[in-house]
Coordinates of C-alpha atoms in Angstrom, one line a residue:
Chain P
M219 CA -10.0 19.8 4.6
L220 CA -13.4 18.0 3.9
I221 CA -16.4 20.3 5.1
L222 CA -19.7 18.4 5.4
R223 CA -23.0 20.2 6.0
C224 CA -24.9 18.1 8.9
P225 CA -28.4 17.5 7.8
Y226 CA -29.7 17.5 11.4
C227 CA -28.2 20.5 12.9
G228 CA -27.4 22.5 9.8
N229 CA -23.5 23.1 10.4
D230 CA -20.7 23.2 8.0
V231 CA -18.9 20.5 9.6
D232 CA -14.8 20.0 9.7
E233 CA -13.5 16.8 9.0
T234 CA -11.9 16.8 12.4
D235 CA -15.4 17.0 14.1
L236 CA -16.7 14.1 11.6
A237 CA -16.2 10.5 12.3
P238 CA -16.3 8.8 8.9
G239 CA -18.5 5.5 9.2
G240 CA -17.7 3.7 5.6
E241 CA -20.0 2.7 2.3
A242 CA -23.6 3.6 2.8
H243 CA -26.8 1.5 1.9
I244 CA -25.1 -1.8 2.4
R245 CA -28.0 -3.7 2.6
R246 CA -28.0 -6.3 5.6
H247 CA -28.0 -10.2 5.2
G248 CA -28.3 -12.5 8.3
P249 CA -29.8 -16.0 8.9
G250 CA -30.9 -17.6 5.9
S251 CA -28.5 -15.8 3.3
T252 CA -26.0 -17.3 0.8
D253 CA -22.5 -17.4 1.6
A254 CA -22.1 -15.1 -1.6
E255 CA -24.6 -12.5 0.3
L256 CA -22.9 -12.8 3.4
T257 CA -19.6 -12.0 1.9
D258 CA -21.0 -9.0 0.0
Y259 CA -22.5 -7.9 3.1
L260 CA -20.0 -8.0 5.5
F261 CA -16.5 -7.6 3.3
Q262 CA -16.8 -6.3 -0.4
R263 CA -17.0 -2.8 -1.0
E264 CA -17.9 -0.7 -4.1
N265 CA -14.6 1.4 -3.6
P266 CA -15.3 3.2 -7.0
R267 CA -13.1 6.0 -8.5
G268 CA -15.4 8.6 -8.6
V269 CA -19.4 9.1 -7.0
H270 CA -19.6 7.3 -3.9
F271 CA -22.2 7.3 -1.2
E272 CA -20.8 7.2 2.5
R273 CA -21.8 7.3 5.9
W274 CA -20.5 10.1 8.3
R275 CA -21.3 10.6 12.3
H276 CA -21.2 14.5 13.7
A277 CA -19.2 12.9 16.5
A278 CA -18.1 16.2 17.7
G279 CA -21.5 17.9 17.3
C280 CA -24.6 16.5 17.4
G281 CA -24.0 13.0 17.5
K282 CA -25.9 12.1 14.5
W283 CA -25.1 9.5 11.5
F284 CA -25.8 11.1 8.3
H285 CA -25.2 10.0 4.5
A286 CA -22.7 12.2 2.4
A287 CA -22.5 11.9 -1.7
R288 CA -19.0 12.9 -2.5
A289 CA -16.4 12.0 -5.4
T290 CA -13.2 9.7 -4.5
D291 CA -11.7 11.2 -7.3
T292 CA -11.5 15.2 -6.9
L293 CA -13.0 15.1 -3.3
Q294 CA -16.3 17.2 -4.5
V295 CA -19.0 17.2 -2.5
F296 CA -22.4 16.7 -3.6
G297 CA -24.3 17.0 -0.6
T298 CA -25.4 15.6 2.7
Y299 CA -28.8 13.8 3.6
S300 CA -30.6 11.9 6.3
A301 CA -29.6 8.9 7.3
Q302 CA -33.1 7.6 7.7
T303 CA -33.4 6.5 4.2
T304 CA -32.2 3.5 1.7
E305 CA -31.6 5.4 -1.3
P306 CA -30.2 8.8 -1.9
P307 CA -32.8 11.2 -2.4
Q308 CA -33.9 12.7 -5.7
E309 CA -32.0 16.2 -5.2
I310 CA -28.9 14.5 -4.6
R311 CA -28.9 12.3 -7.4
D312 CA -29.9 15.3 -10.1
A313 CA -27.1 17.2 -8.1
I314 CA -24.5 14.4 -8.9
T315 CA -26.1 14.2 -12.8
K316 CA -25.6 17.7 -13.1
A317 CA -21.8 17.7 -12.4
R318 CA -21.3 14.0 -13.8
P319 CA -23.9 13.2 -16.7
G320 CA -24.3 9.2 -16.8
W321 CA -22.9 8.3 -13.6
S322 CA -23.9 5.0 -11.5
W323 CA -23.1 3.5 -8.2
R324 CA -24.3 0.0 -7.4
E325 CA -28.0 -0.1 -8.4
F326 CA -28.5 3.7 -8.2
S327 CA -28.0 6.3 -11.5
Chain C
M166 CA 22.4 -5.1 -20.5
R167 CA 26.1 -3.4 -19.7
H168 CA 27.0 -4.7 -16.5
Y169 CA 27.7 -2.1 -13.9
S170 CA 30.7 -2.5 -11.3
A171 CA 33.7 -0.1 -10.2
F172 CA 35.8 -1.1 -13.7
A173 CA 32.5 0.5 -16.0
V174 CA 32.8 3.9 -13.9
A175 CA 36.4 3.9 -14.8
R176 CA 35.8 3.1 -18.4
E177 CA 33.1 5.6 -18.5
A178 CA 35.4 8.3 -16.9
L179 CA 37.9 7.6 -19.7
R180 CA 35.7 8.3 -22.3
H181 CA 33.4 11.3 -20.7
H182 CA 30.3 9.1 -19.9
T183 CA 29.1 8.7 -23.6
G184 CA 29.1 4.5 -23.4
W185 CA 26.3 4.4 -20.4
E186 CA 23.0 2.7 -22.0
R187 CA 19.2 3.1 -21.0
A188 CA 18.6 1.1 -18.4
W189 CA 15.8 -0.4 -19.9
R190 CA 13.8 0.0 -23.4
S191 CA 10.7 1.7 -23.9
P192 CA 9.4 -0.6 -26.6
E193 CA 5.9 -0.5 -28.7
P194 CA 3.4 -3.0 -27.2
K195 CA 3.6 -6.4 -29.4
R196 CA 0.2 -7.9 -30.2
R197 CA 0.6 -10.7 -27.4
Y198 CA 2.5 -12.0 -24.4
D199 CA 2.5 -15.2 -22.7
V200 CA 1.8 -13.0 -19.7
I201 CA 0.7 -9.2 -19.0
I202 CA 1.0 -7.9 -15.6
V203 CA -0.8 -4.3 -15.4
G204 CA 0.9 -2.1 -12.9
A205 CA 4.9 -1.0 -12.8
G206 CA 5.5 -0.5 -9.5
G207 CA 7.7 -2.6 -7.6
H208 CA 5.2 -5.7 -6.8
G209 CA 4.4 -5.8 -10.8
L210 CA 8.0 -5.5 -11.7
A211 CA 9.3 -8.2 -9.2
T212 CA 6.3 -10.6 -10.4
A213 CA 7.6 -10.5 -14.1
Y214 CA 11.2 -10.4 -12.7
Y215 CA 10.8 -14.0 -11.2
L216 CA 8.3 -15.1 -14.0
G217 CA 11.5 -14.8 -16.1
K218 CA 14.3 -15.8 -13.4
N219 CA 12.7 -18.8 -11.7
Y220 CA 10.3 -20.1 -14.1
G221 CA 11.6 -19.2 -17.8
I222 CA 8.4 -17.3 -18.5
Q223 CA 9.9 -13.9 -20.5
N224 CA 7.8 -13.3 -23.1
V225 CA 6.3 -10.6 -20.4
A226 CA 4.6 -6.9 -20.7
V227 CA 4.5 -4.9 -17.7
I228 CA 1.9 -2.3 -18.5
E229 CA 2.1 1.2 -16.8
K230 CA -0.3 3.9 -16.6
G231 CA 1.9 6.3 -15.6
W232 CA 5.5 6.0 -15.3
L233 CA 7.5 3.0 -13.6
G234 CA 7.7 3.3 -9.7
G235 CA 5.4 6.7 -10.0
G236 CA 2.7 5.2 -7.4
N237 CA 3.4 3.9 -3.3
T238 CA 6.8 2.3 -4.6
G239 CA 8.1 5.9 -5.0
R240 CA 6.0 7.3 -1.9
N241 CA 6.4 4.8 0.8
T242 CA 9.1 5.4 3.7
T243 CA 11.4 2.5 2.8
I244 CA 11.0 0.4 5.6
I245 CA 11.6 -3.1 5.6
R246 CA 11.1 -5.7 8.5
S247 CA 9.5 -9.1 9.1
N248 CA 8.4 -9.0 12.5
Y249 CA 5.0 -9.8 12.0
L250 CA 2.5 -12.3 14.2
Q251 CA 0.7 -14.6 12.3
D252 CA 2.6 -17.1 10.4
P253 CA 1.7 -16.7 6.8
S254 CA 2.4 -12.9 7.4
A255 CA 6.0 -13.9 8.8
A256 CA 6.5 -16.2 5.9
I257 CA 6.3 -13.6 3.3
Y258 CA 7.8 -10.8 4.8
E259 CA 10.7 -12.6 5.8
K260 CA 11.1 -14.1 2.9
S261 CA 11.1 -10.6 1.6
R262 CA 13.5 -9.4 4.2
S263 CA 16.0 -11.9 3.3
L264 CA 16.0 -11.4 -0.6
Y265 CA 16.6 -8.0 -0.1
E266 CA 20.0 -9.0 1.5
H267 CA 21.5 -10.0 -1.7
L268 CA 19.2 -7.9 -4.1
S269 CA 21.7 -5.6 -5.0
Q270 CA 24.1 -8.2 -6.2
D271 CA 21.4 -10.2 -7.8
L272 CA 19.7 -7.2 -9.8
N273 CA 23.3 -5.7 -10.7
Y274 CA 21.8 -2.2 -9.1
N275 CA 22.5 -0.6 -5.7
L276 CA 19.4 -0.7 -3.8
M277 CA 21.4 0.9 -1.0
F278 CA 20.1 -1.5 1.6
S279 CA 20.4 -0.6 5.0
P280 CA 19.7 -3.2 7.4
R281 CA 19.9 -0.6 10.5
G282 CA 17.7 -2.0 12.4
V283 CA 13.8 -1.5 13.1
M284 CA 12.9 -0.7 16.7
M285 CA 9.1 -0.9 17.3
L286 CA 8.4 0.8 20.9
A287 CA 5.8 -0.4 23.1
Q288 CA 4.1 2.9 25.2
T289 CA 1.0 1.1 26.5
Q290 CA 1.4 -2.1 28.9
N291 CA -1.3 -3.7 26.1
E292 CA 1.9 -3.2 23.9
V293 CA 4.5 -4.6 26.2
R294 CA 2.3 -7.8 26.0
G295 CA 1.4 -7.5 22.6
Y296 CA 5.4 -7.4 21.4
K297 CA 6.7 -9.6 23.9
R298 CA 4.0 -12.4 22.3
T299 CA 5.3 -11.2 19.1
A300 CA 8.9 -11.9 19.8
H301 CA 8.2 -15.2 21.3
A302 CA 5.8 -16.2 18.0
N303 CA 8.9 -14.7 15.6
A304 CA 11.2 -17.1 17.7
L305 CA 9.2 -20.1 16.4
Q306 CA 8.9 -18.9 13.2
G307 CA 12.5 -18.2 12.8
V308 CA 12.3 -14.6 12.1
T309 CA 15.1 -13.0 14.6
T310 CA 13.6 -10.4 16.6
E311 CA 14.1 -9.9 20.5
W312 CA 12.3 -7.9 23.2
I313 CA 14.4 -4.9 24.4
S314 CA 14.4 -3.0 27.7
P315 CA 13.9 1.0 27.7
Q316 CA 17.6 1.2 29.1
R317 CA 18.8 -0.8 25.4
V318 CA 16.2 1.6 23.4
K319 CA 17.9 4.8 25.2
E320 CA 21.4 3.4 24.0
L321 CA 20.4 2.6 20.3
V322 CA 18.3 5.8 20.1
P323 CA 19.7 8.7 22.4
I324 CA 17.7 11.2 20.9
I325 CA 14.4 9.8 22.3
N326 CA 12.7 10.8 25.4
L327 CA 11.9 7.6 27.6
D328 CA 9.5 9.2 30.1
G329 CA 7.1 11.3 28.3
P330 CA 4.1 12.5 30.1
R331 CA 1.5 10.5 28.0
Y332 CA 3.3 7.7 26.6
P333 CA 6.5 6.4 28.3
V334 CA 8.8 4.2 26.4
L335 CA 8.2 0.9 28.3
G336 CA 10.7 -1.7 26.1
A337 CA 10.6 -2.3 22.1
L338 CA 10.6 -5.0 20.1
W339 CA 14.0 -5.1 18.3
Q340 CA 14.6 -6.5 14.6
A341 CA 18.4 -6.0 13.9
R342 CA 18.3 -7.2 10.5
A343 CA 15.5 -5.1 9.6
G344 CA 16.0 -1.4 7.8
T345 CA 15.9 0.8 4.8
A346 CA 16.3 0.6 1.1
R347 CA 16.1 3.0 -1.8
H348 CA 12.5 2.7 -3.1
D349 CA 13.3 4.2 -6.8
A350 CA 16.4 2.0 -7.1
L351 CA 14.2 -1.1 -6.2
A352 CA 11.4 -0.3 -9.3
W353 CA 14.5 0.8 -11.4
G354 CA 16.6 -2.2 -10.7
Y355 CA 13.6 -4.7 -11.4
A356 CA 12.7 -3.1 -14.4
R357 CA 16.5 -3.2 -16.1
A358 CA 16.6 -6.8 -15.3
C359 CA 13.3 -7.3 -16.8
S360 CA 13.9 -5.5 -19.7
A361 CA 17.3 -7.2 -20.2
M362 CA 15.6 -10.5 -20.2
G363 CA 13.5 -9.6 -23.0
M364 CA 10.3 -8.2 -21.4
D365 CA 8.8 -5.2 -22.8
I366 CA 7.8 -2.5 -19.9
I367 CA 5.2 -0.5 -21.5
Q368 CA 4.6 3.3 -19.8
Q369 CA 2.0 5.7 -20.3
C370 CA -0.5 2.8 -21.1
E371 CA -3.8 2.7 -19.4
V372 CA -5.8 -0.7 -19.7
T373 CA -9.2 0.6 -20.1
G374 CA -11.0 -3.2 -20.7
V375 CA -10.3 -6.9 -20.2
R376 CA -11.3 -9.2 -22.9
S377 CA -12.2 -12.9 -22.1
D378 CA -13.6 -15.4 -23.5
N379 CA -15.9 -18.3 -21.8
G380 CA -14.6 -17.4 -18.3
H381 CA -11.0 -17.1 -19.5
V382 CA -8.8 -14.5 -19.6
K383 CA -7.9 -13.4 -23.4
G384 CA -6.2 -10.1 -23.2
V385 CA -6.9 -6.5 -22.0
E386 CA -7.7 -3.2 -24.1
T387 CA -5.4 -0.3 -23.3
T388 CA -5.1 3.1 -24.7
R389 CA -2.4 1.9 -27.2
G390 CA -4.7 -0.9 -28.5
P391 CA -5.7 -4.4 -27.7
I392 CA -3.2 -7.0 -26.3
D393 CA -3.4 -10.3 -26.0
C394 CA -2.4 -12.3 -23.8
D395 CA -2.5 -16.0 -21.6
K396 CA -2.2 -15.0 -18.4
L397 CA -2.9 -11.5 -16.5
G398 CA -1.7 -10.1 -13.2
I399 CA -3.4 -7.4 -11.9
V400 CA -0.9 -5.5 -9.3
V401 CA -1.9 -2.0 -9.3
A402 CA -2.3 -1.2 -5.3
G403 CA -4.8 1.7 -4.6
H404 CA -6.8 1.2 -8.3
S405 CA -7.4 -2.7 -8.1
G406 CA -10.9 -2.2 -7.4
V407 CA -11.3 -0.6 -10.6
L408 CA -9.2 -3.3 -12.4
A409 CA -11.1 -5.8 -10.8
E410 CA -14.2 -4.2 -12.3
M411 CA -13.3 -4.5 -15.5
A412 CA -12.5 -8.1 -14.9
G413 CA -15.9 -8.4 -13.7
F414 CA -15.5 -9.6 -9.8
R415 CA -15.4 -7.6 -6.9
L416 CA -13.0 -7.3 -3.8
P417 CA -13.5 -6.5 -0.2
I418 CA -10.8 -3.6 -0.7
E419 CA -11.1 0.1 0.3
S420 CA -8.9 2.7 -1.3
V421 CA -7.8 5.5 1.2
A422 CA -4.9 8.2 1.0
L423 CA -1.9 7.4 3.5
Q424 CA 0.8 10.3 3.9
A425 CA 4.1 10.7 5.1
L426 CA 6.4 13.8 5.4
V427 CA 10.4 14.8 5.4
S428 CA 12.0 17.6 7.5
E429 CA 14.9 19.5 6.7
P430 CA 18.4 17.6 6.4
I431 CA 20.4 17.4 9.4
K432 CA 23.4 15.9 10.8
P433 CA 23.3 12.4 11.7
C434 CA 21.1 11.9 14.7
M435 CA 19.5 8.5 14.5
D436 CA 20.9 5.1 12.7
V437 CA 17.9 3.0 13.2
V438 CA 14.0 2.8 12.2
V439 CA 11.6 4.1 15.0
M440 CA 8.1 3.2 14.8
A441 CA 5.8 4.1 17.5
N442 CA 2.4 2.5 16.7
T443 CA 0.2 3.7 19.6
V444 CA 0.4 7.2 18.3
H445 CA 1.5 5.8 14.9
G446 CA 4.1 7.9 13.6
Y447 CA 7.2 6.2 12.6
M448 CA 10.7 7.8 12.1
S449 CA 14.0 6.9 10.4
Q450 CA 16.8 9.2 8.8
S451 CA 17.5 9.2 5.3
D452 CA 21.1 9.2 3.8
K453 CA 20.7 13.2 3.1
G454 CA 20.0 13.8 6.4
E455 CA 15.9 14.2 6.3
M456 CA 14.3 13.0 9.1
V457 CA 11.7 10.7 7.1
I458 CA 8.2 10.4 9.1
G459 CA 5.3 8.2 8.1
G460 CA 1.9 8.4 9.8
G461 CA -1.8 7.7 9.7
A462 CA -3.8 6.9 6.7
D463 CA -7.4 8.6 6.4
G464 CA -11.0 7.2 7.4
Y465 CA -12.6 8.0 4.1
N466 CA -12.0 6.5 0.6
N467 CA -10.1 8.9 -1.6
Y468 CA -8.0 8.5 -5.2
T469 CA -6.5 12.4 -5.2
Q470 CA -3.2 10.9 -3.6
R471 CA -4.0 13.9 -1.1
G472 CA -4.7 13.5 2.6
S473 CA -6.2 15.5 5.2
F474 CA -3.8 18.1 7.0
H475 CA -4.8 16.8 10.6
H476 CA -3.3 13.3 10.3
V477 CA 0.2 14.9 9.6
E478 CA -0.3 17.3 12.8
E479 CA -1.5 14.4 14.9
T480 CA 1.3 12.5 13.8
V481 CA 3.7 15.3 14.1
R482 CA 2.4 16.1 18.0
A483 CA 2.7 12.3 18.9
L484 CA 6.5 12.1 17.7
V485 CA 7.6 15.7 19.2
E486 CA 6.4 13.7 22.5
T487 CA 8.8 11.0 22.4
F488 CA 11.5 13.0 19.9
P489 CA 11.6 16.3 21.8
M490 CA 14.6 17.4 19.4
I491 CA 12.2 17.4 16.6
S492 CA 10.1 20.1 17.4
R493 CA 12.6 22.6 16.0
L494 CA 12.7 20.9 12.6
K495 CA 11.1 22.1 9.5
M496 CA 9.3 20.0 7.7
L497 CA 9.9 20.0 4.2
R498 CA 7.7 18.3 1.9
Q499 CA 4.5 16.0 2.2
W500 CA 3.0 14.0 0.0
G501 CA 0.0 11.6 -0.3
G502 CA -0.6 7.8 -2.0
I503 CA -3.5 6.1 -2.1
V504 CA -3.4 2.5 0.3
D505 CA -5.8 -0.8 -0.7
M506 CA -6.7 -1.6 2.5
T507 CA -8.4 -5.0 3.0
G508 CA -10.6 -6.0 6.1
D509 CA -8.2 -8.0 8.0
R510 CA -4.9 -6.0 7.1
S511 CA -3.5 -8.4 5.1
P512 CA -2.9 -8.6 1.5
I513 CA -4.4 -10.7 -1.6
L514 CA -2.5 -12.9 -3.9
S515 CA -4.7 -15.1 -5.9
K516 CA -6.4 -16.6 -8.3
T517 CA -9.3 -14.9 -9.2
P518 CA -12.9 -15.8 -10.6
L519 CA -12.0 -15.1 -14.2
G520 CA -9.6 -17.6 -15.5
G521 CA -6.3 -17.0 -16.0
C522 CA -6.5 -14.0 -14.5
F523 CA -4.2 -13.2 -11.1
I524 CA -4.4 -10.6 -8.4
N525 CA -1.8 -8.9 -5.9
C526 CA -3.2 -6.2 -3.9
G527 CA -4.4 -4.9 -0.6
W528 CA -0.7 -4.6 0.9
G529 CA -2.5 -1.6 2.3
T530 CA 0.1 0.5 4.1
G531 CA 2.9 -1.7 4.4
G532 CA 4.1 -2.9 1.0
F533 CA 7.4 -1.9 0.2
K534 CA 9.2 -4.1 2.5
A535 CA 6.9 -7.3 1.0
I536 CA 7.9 -6.4 -2.7
P537 CA 10.8 -9.1 -3.6
G538 CA 8.5 -11.9 -1.4
S539 CA 5.7 -10.8 -3.0
G540 CA 7.4 -10.9 -6.6
W541 CA 8.9 -14.4 -5.7
G542 CA 5.4 -15.8 -4.6
M543 CA 3.2 -14.2 -7.1
A544 CA 5.7 -15.4 -9.7
Q545 CA 4.8 -18.9 -8.6
L546 CA 1.5 -18.6 -8.6
M547 CA 1.1 -17.2 -12.0
A548 CA 3.8 -19.9 -13.3
T549 CA 2.7 -23.3 -11.3
G550 CA -0.8 -22.4 -9.9
H551 CA 0.5 -22.9 -6.6
S552 CA 2.8 -21.0 -3.9
P553 CA 3.0 -21.8 -0.6
L554 CA 4.1 -18.2 0.3
T555 CA 0.7 -17.3 -1.5
E556 CA -1.6 -19.8 -0.4
A557 CA -2.9 -18.3 3.0
F558 CA -3.7 -14.7 0.8
T559 CA -6.4 -16.1 -1.5
L560 CA -9.5 -13.9 -2.0
D561 CA -11.9 -16.6 -1.1
R562 CA -10.4 -16.4 3.0
F563 CA -12.9 -13.4 3.6
A564 CA -16.0 -15.8 2.7
E565 CA -14.4 -19.0 4.7
G566 CA -13.6 -16.7 7.6
R567 CA -9.7 -17.5 7.3
F568 CA -8.5 -14.1 8.2
I569 CA -4.9 -13.4 8.6
D570 CA -5.7 -10.8 11.4
E571 CA -2.7 -8.3 11.5
S572 CA -4.8 -5.4 12.2
V573 CA -5.4 -6.9 15.8
A574 CA -1.8 -8.1 15.7
A575 CA -0.1 -4.7 14.7
G576 CA -2.8 -2.8 16.4
V577 CA -2.6 -0.4 13.5
A578 CA -2.5 -0.4 9.9
H579 CA 0.9 -1.7 9.1

């Protein structure tokens, strides 16, 4: 079972108490954007086989949304971090680099 | 290719079965093919087969990273049906179902197609309205389905419990000519027929890159060297995003794990397929006597072919209410496959931004039933540039807002 540490309440939370929220750090596009930008925002997803950043909600606990960095090919969890950010913090990136040198995801690396 | 027949069995019995030949060749890859199909699952092999059979394009290679039929083709619950709501879905799935009826004879390979009937239970008022609507839509589409009463459900499935406390059975959508087939045999039958046409099925050969020149595909890089081609078909289900990245475009797809399980074998007790979409479980009995149970998909991206245990628990718990007798069954095996989910839960059969490169993906949780129809339409698309079966399933439908919204139509992934 997937276990993620909620960065708000600090608990190690079982997957059954969490609600998955899909890909993280998606940039919003609204009025005035091009068709391509809106399509990217609404539908296109990274879906990598490897390092992935995603949103989760501690649904059966403190109720807060947070971010997780995870590997989709091994189910390794690199860490979780606050939802109040537009990009993964440096310590999460360092943790990923330690396990997977040379990784990249969208514009992050 | 030696023809399989009762006579062949008798002939081989007389000479100690020394005359059987391999069902398909395992050749070294050539330097160049007219068409390369990536992925030797059901959809990829069916595409190759109909390219050769319907369009005479036989200089074809089917390249497979693992072994043929080793992905979702060998991991599904083998259900075949075409009771969809939307017209484009009904067209391609009904084409597929009708091809299944004579496919064993066509391929000279016993697929054990069993048109035993598929029943989709309505267990909420919402589902009652939804399935009645689907039955009416199917009548207009020329797909034979009917709405049946709880009493008729009980006649067809004596082991069912109609008045469960949470989810009583209020009726069902019944498609009598739907059913099951042997999934491995489908891949093997297509592979044997493709090989007999002179096509090369190259297993254990991973595509590592897509070569292009001036916006047109030139070939692929593989672990067994570069191979040139005029046209490329990407038919790799869960790994579509990985191949699309090599070809330089993005997909509206997320890959998640979907699980299934089988019980210990028991005596025949249920001779139809029953799907319960509100609780999201479906069940049929295999020829070996195992109860084959399909469950829900995980909610997060996953490439490991392992799903979360609690989905198995939820599925079994839900089915036990409707089928109390299975509470005593031991479950023998459980497995997962990586399914490629699109936003509208309908597949993508389309040209791509790369010239000469075509993609067939996004079948999500319900691709097995579609294999012959998908191959038929994909072959037409690749050979002629247009297919009425696939024209609604283009990649640009997301940008244009032309969804084929089976996620709403089915209420669940299908």
